[in-house]
Structure formats: C-alpha cells, structure tokens
JSON list of C-alpha atoms in Angstrom, two decimals:
[
{"chain": "A", "resi": 1, "resn": "MET", "atom": "CA", "xyz": [-96.20, 72.97, -61.65]},
{"chain": "A", "resi": 2, "resn": "LYS", "atom": "CA", "xyz": [-94.42, 70.83, -59.47]},
{"chain": "A", "resi": 3, "resn": "THR", "atom": "CA", "xyz": [-92.23, 72.35, -56.61]},
{"chain": "A", "resi": 4, "resn": "ILE", "atom": "CA", "xyz": [-90.46, 71.16, -53.37]},
{"chain": "A", "resi": 5, "resn": "GLY", "atom": "CA", "xyz": [-90.48, 73.83, -50.42]},
{"chain": "A", "resi": 6, "resn": "ARG", "atom": "CA", "xyz": [-91.48, 74.39, -46.96]},
{"chain": "A", "resi": 7, "resn": "ILE", "atom": "CA", "xyz": [-95.10, 75.29, -45.18]},
{"chain": "A", "resi": 8, "resn": "GLU", "atom": "CA", "xyz": [-94.71, 79.08, -44.64]},
{"chain": "A", "resi": 9, "resn": "LYS", "atom": "CA", "xyz": [-98.05, 79.77, -43.48]},
{"chain": "A", "resi": 10, "resn": "TRP", "atom": "CA", "xyz": [-101.30, 77.48, -43.29]},
{"chain": "A", "resi": 11, "resn": "GLY", "atom": "CA", "xyz": [-104.17, 79.95, -43.21]},
{"chain": "A", "resi": 12, "resn": "GLN", "atom": "CA", "xyz": [-107.53, 80.14, -41.59]},
{"chain": "A", "resi": 13, "resn": "VAL", "atom": "CA", "xyz": [-110.34, 77.98, -42.97]},
{"chain": "A", "resi": 14, "resn": "THR", "atom": "CA", "xyz": [-113.23, 80.07, -44.32]},
{"chain": "A", "resi": 15, "resn": "GLN", "atom": "CA", "xyz": [-116.51, 78.98, -45.72]},
{"chain": "A", "resi": 16, "resn": "LEU", "atom": "CA", "xyz": [-117.96, 80.71, -48.80]},
{"chain": "A", "resi": 17, "resn": "GLN", "atom": "CA", "xyz": [-121.69, 80.72, -49.89]},
{"chain": "A", "resi": 18, "resn": "GLY", "atom": "CA", "xyz": [-121.66, 79.59, -53.74]},
{"chain": "A", "resi": 19, "resn": "LYS", "atom": "CA", "xyz": [-124.60, 78.89, -56.25]},
{"chain": "A", "resi": 20, "resn": "ASN", "atom": "CA", "xyz": [-124.16, 74.95, -55.77]},
{"chain": "A", "resi": 21, "resn": "GLY", "atom": "CA", "xyz": [-123.81, 75.46, -51.75]},
{"chain": "A", "resi": 22, "resn": "THR", "atom": "CA", "xyz": [-120.96, 76.25, -49.18]},
{"chain": "A", "resi": 23, "resn": "MET", "atom": "CA", "xyz": [-117.38, 75.61, -50.61]},
{"chain": "A", "resi": 24, "resn": "THR", "atom": "CA", "xyz": [-114.18, 75.55, -47.98]},
{"chain": "A", "resi": 25, "resn": "LYS", "atom": "CA", "xyz": [-111.09, 77.33, -48.52]},
{"chain": "A", "resi": 26, "resn": "CYS", "atom": "CA", "xyz": [-107.81, 78.44, -47.04]},
{"chain": "A", "resi": 27, "resn": "GLU", "atom": "CA", "xyz": [-105.01, 80.14, -48.08]},
{"chain": "A", "resi": 28, "resn": "VAL", "atom": "CA", "xyz": [-101.44, 78.42, -48.09]},
{"chain": "A", "resi": 29, "resn": "VAL", "atom": "CA", "xyz": [-97.92, 79.97, -48.61]},
{"chain": "A", "resi": 30, "resn": "ILE", "atom": "CA", "xyz": [-95.27, 77.68, -49.90]},
{"chain": "A", "resi": 31, "resn": "LYS", "atom": "CA", "xyz": [-91.68, 78.95, -50.19]},
{"chain": "A", "resi": 32, "resn": "ASP", "atom": "CA", "xyz": [-89.12, 76.83, -52.60]},
{"chain": "A", "resi": 33, "resn": "ILE", "atom": "CA", "xyz": [-86.19, 75.58, -50.93]},
{"chain": "A", "resi": 34, "resn": "GLY", "atom": "CA", "xyz": [-83.14, 77.72, -51.86]},
{"chain": "A", "resi": 35, "resn": "GLY", "atom": "CA", "xyz": [-82.65, 80.48, -49.35]},
{"chain": "A", "resi": 36, "resn": "ASP", "atom": "CA", "xyz": [-83.68, 83.66, -48.59]},
{"chain": "A", "resi": 37, "resn": "TYR", "atom": "CA", "xyz": [-84.25, 84.61, -52.12]},
{"chain": "A", "resi": 38, "resn": "ALA", "atom": "CA", "xyz": [-86.31, 81.47, -53.17]},
{"chain": "A", "resi": 39, "resn": "ASP", "atom": "CA", "xyz": [-89.81, 81.96, -54.92]},
{"chain": "A", "resi": 40, "resn": "THR", "atom": "CA", "xyz": [-92.72, 81.88, -52.69]},
{"chain": "A", "resi": 41, "resn": "TYR", "atom": "CA", "xyz": [-96.10, 80.73, -53.93]},
{"chain": "A", "resi": 42, "resn": "VAL", "atom": "CA", "xyz": [-99.69, 81.82, -51.95]},
{"chain": "A", "resi": 43, "resn": "ALA", "atom": "CA", "xyz": [-101.95, 79.44, -52.94]},
{"chain": "A", "resi": 44, "resn": "THR", "atom": "CA", "xyz": [-105.70, 78.49, -52.50]},
{"chain": "A", "resi": 45, "resn": "VAL", "atom": "CA", "xyz": [-106.82, 74.73, -50.90]},
{"chain": "A", "resi": 46, "resn": "TRP", "atom": "CA", "xyz": [-110.18, 73.89, -51.97]},
{"chain": "A", "resi": 47, "resn": "GLY", "atom": "CA", "xyz": [-112.72, 71.78, -49.73]},
{"chain": "A", "resi": 48, "resn": "GLU", "atom": "CA", "xyz": [-111.96, 69.00, -47.19]},
{"chain": "A", "resi": 49, "resn": "GLU", "atom": "CA", "xyz": [-108.12, 69.48, -48.08]},
{"chain": "A", "resi": 50, "resn": "ALA", "atom": "CA", "xyz": [-108.34, 73.02, -46.47]},
{"chain": "A", "resi": 51, "resn": "LYS", "atom": "CA", "xyz": [-108.95, 71.68, -43.17]},
{"chain": "A", "resi": 52, "resn": "LYS", "atom": "CA", "xyz": [-105.85, 69.60, -43.10]},
{"chain": "A", "resi": 53, "resn": "ASN", "atom": "CA", "xyz": [-103.62, 71.79, -41.41]},
{"chain": "A", "resi": 54, "resn": "ILE", "atom": "CA", "xyz": [-99.63, 71.25, -42.17]},
{"chain": "A", "resi": 55, "resn": "ALA", "atom": "CA", "xyz": [-97.21, 72.84, -39.48]},
{"chain": "A", "resi": 56, "resn": "LYS", "atom": "CA", "xyz": [-94.78, 75.77, -40.52]},
{"chain": "A", "resi": 57, "resn": "GLY", "atom": "CA", "xyz": [-91.76, 74.29, -41.77]},
{"chain": "A", "resi": 58, "resn": "THR", "atom": "CA", "xyz": [-93.14, 71.26, -42.79]},
{"chain": "A", "resi": 59, "resn": "PRO", "atom": "CA", "xyz": [-90.94, 70.22, -46.31]},
{"chain": "A", "resi": 60, "resn": "VAL", "atom": "CA", "xyz": [-93.66, 69.47, -49.05]},
{"chain": "A", "resi": 61, "resn": "ALA", "atom": "CA", "xyz": [-93.71, 68.45, -52.69]},
{"chain": "A", "resi": 62, "resn": "ALA", "atom": "CA", "xyz": [-96.56, 70.48, -54.09]},
{"chain": "A", "resi": 63, "resn": "LYS", "atom": "CA", "xyz": [-98.46, 70.37, -57.59]},
{"chain": "A", "resi": 64, "resn": "LEU", "atom": "CA", "xyz": [-99.87, 73.94, -57.98]},
{"chain": "A", "resi": 65, "resn": "ARG", "atom": "CA", "xyz": [-102.00, 75.25, -60.92]},
{"chain": "A", "resi": 66, "resn": "PHE", "atom": "CA", "xyz": [-102.11, 78.67, -62.21]},
{"chain": "A", "resi": 67, "resn": "PHE", "atom": "CA", "xyz": [-104.63, 80.48, -64.05]},
{"chain": "A", "resi": 68, "resn": "THR", "atom": "CA", "xyz": [-105.78, 84.10, -65.28]},
{"chain": "A", "resi": 69, "resn": "HIS", "atom": "CA", "xyz": [-109.33, 85.92, -65.06]},
{"chain": "A", "resi": 70, "resn": "GLU", "atom": "CA", "xyz": [-110.33, 89.27, -65.63]},
{"chain": "A", "resi": 71, "resn": "HIS", "atom": "CA", "xyz": [-112.71, 91.14, -63.60]},
{"chain": "A", "resi": 72, "resn": "GLU", "atom": "CA", "xyz": [-114.00, 94.71, -64.20]},
{"chain": "A", "resi": 73, "resn": "GLY", "atom": "CA", "xyz": [-111.26, 95.35, -66.76]},
{"chain": "A", "resi": 74, "resn": "ARG", "atom": "CA", "xyz": [-108.30, 93.96, -64.59]},
{"chain": "A", "resi": 75, "resn": "THR", "atom": "CA", "xyz": [-106.64, 90.67, -64.90]},
{"chain": "A", "resi": 76, "resn": "TYR", "atom": "CA", "xyz": [-105.79, 88.72, -61.87]},
{"chain": "A", "resi": 77, "resn": "GLN", "atom": "CA", "xyz": [-103.69, 85.48, -61.51]},
{"chain": "A", "resi": 78, "resn": "ASP", "atom": "CA", "xyz": [-104.77, 82.87, -59.56]},
{"chain": "A", "resi": 79, "resn": "ILE", "atom": "CA", "xyz": [-102.78, 79.61, -57.84]},
{"chain": "A", "resi": 80, "resn": "VAL", "atom": "CA", "xyz": [-104.76, 76.33, -56.54]},
{"chain": "A", "resi": 81, "resn": "ALA", "atom": "CA", "xyz": [-102.48, 73.79, -54.74]},
{"chain": "A", "resi": 82, "resn": "ASP", "atom": "CA", "xyz": [-103.85, 70.34, -56.22]},
{"chain": "A", "resi": 83, "resn": "GLU", "atom": "CA", "xyz": [-101.99, 68.20, -54.34]},
{"chain": "A", "resi": 84, "resn": "ILE", "atom": "CA", "xyz": [-99.59, 68.52, -51.24]},
{"chain": "A", "resi": 85, "resn": "ILE", "atom": "CA", "xyz": [-97.38, 65.76, -50.11]},
{"chain": "A", "resi": 86, "resn": "SER", "atom": "CA", "xyz": [-95.49, 66.03, -46.68]},
{"chain": "A", "resi": 87, "resn": "LEU", "atom": "CA", "xyz": [-91.79, 64.96, -46.89]},
{"chain": "A", "resi": 88, "resn": "ALA", "atom": "CA", "xyz": [-91.50, 64.98, -43.34]},
{"chain": "A", "resi": 89, "resn": "ALA", "atom": "CA", "xyz": [-94.16, 62.33, -42.92]},
{"chain": "A", "resi": 90, "resn": "LYS", "atom": "CA", "xyz": [-93.55, 60.93, -46.24]},
{"chain": "A", "resi": 91, "resn": "GLU", "atom": "CA", "xyz": [-97.30, 60.78, -46.98]},
{"chain": "A", "resi": 92, "resn": "VAL", "atom": "CA", "xyz": [-99.93, 62.14, -49.14]},
{"chain": "A", "resi": 93, "resn": "VAL", "atom": "CA", "xyz": [-102.17, 64.81, -47.38]},
{"chain": "A", "resi": 94, "resn": "PHE", "atom": "CA", "xyz": [-103.99, 65.25, -50.44]}
]
C-alpha cells in the first residue's frame, strides 16, 4: 500500500539477536494527511534504514506492507515500511 502522510514519531533504534546475526529495527508512526481522524500506521523499519531518523512533521510518501501471522493461537498483524520518501527534501530516504 502506498500512502502520503506525516511522520508522527520515529522510534528508538533497537538491536535484536537473530539466528543469522544481529538485526536493527525501529518503529515509525505515519499519519495520513486529512485532519484529526486520518488513519495512522505504526510500521517497523528494518536494517540500516532504521538509523535514518526523520523529523516529526516531515511530509512523506511511504510504501507499507501488511501481513499477518499466528502465535500461540492468536493472530497478529504487522506493518513494514519498505520505502519512505521525504517530500520536504524531495529525496528517497530508503
């Protein structure tokens, strides 16, 4: 899914130990442009891109990927930000 919105929050970068080595991630909150009741997405950014902190309020175009998985009988939905383009700087952040 592609959306245009503003960065509401760029979370703290965390390191995770996986079976194939260390992974870097952070959570980013993107709110669609459209007022107080616009949709808001909390997405995970993986890898080196997680270290690229974008300021709150920056307008962006984002490519988001939604998927679900089950764990211990419960279903969860995750959102991954595959691409974020800063519209203020007119450059591809990742």
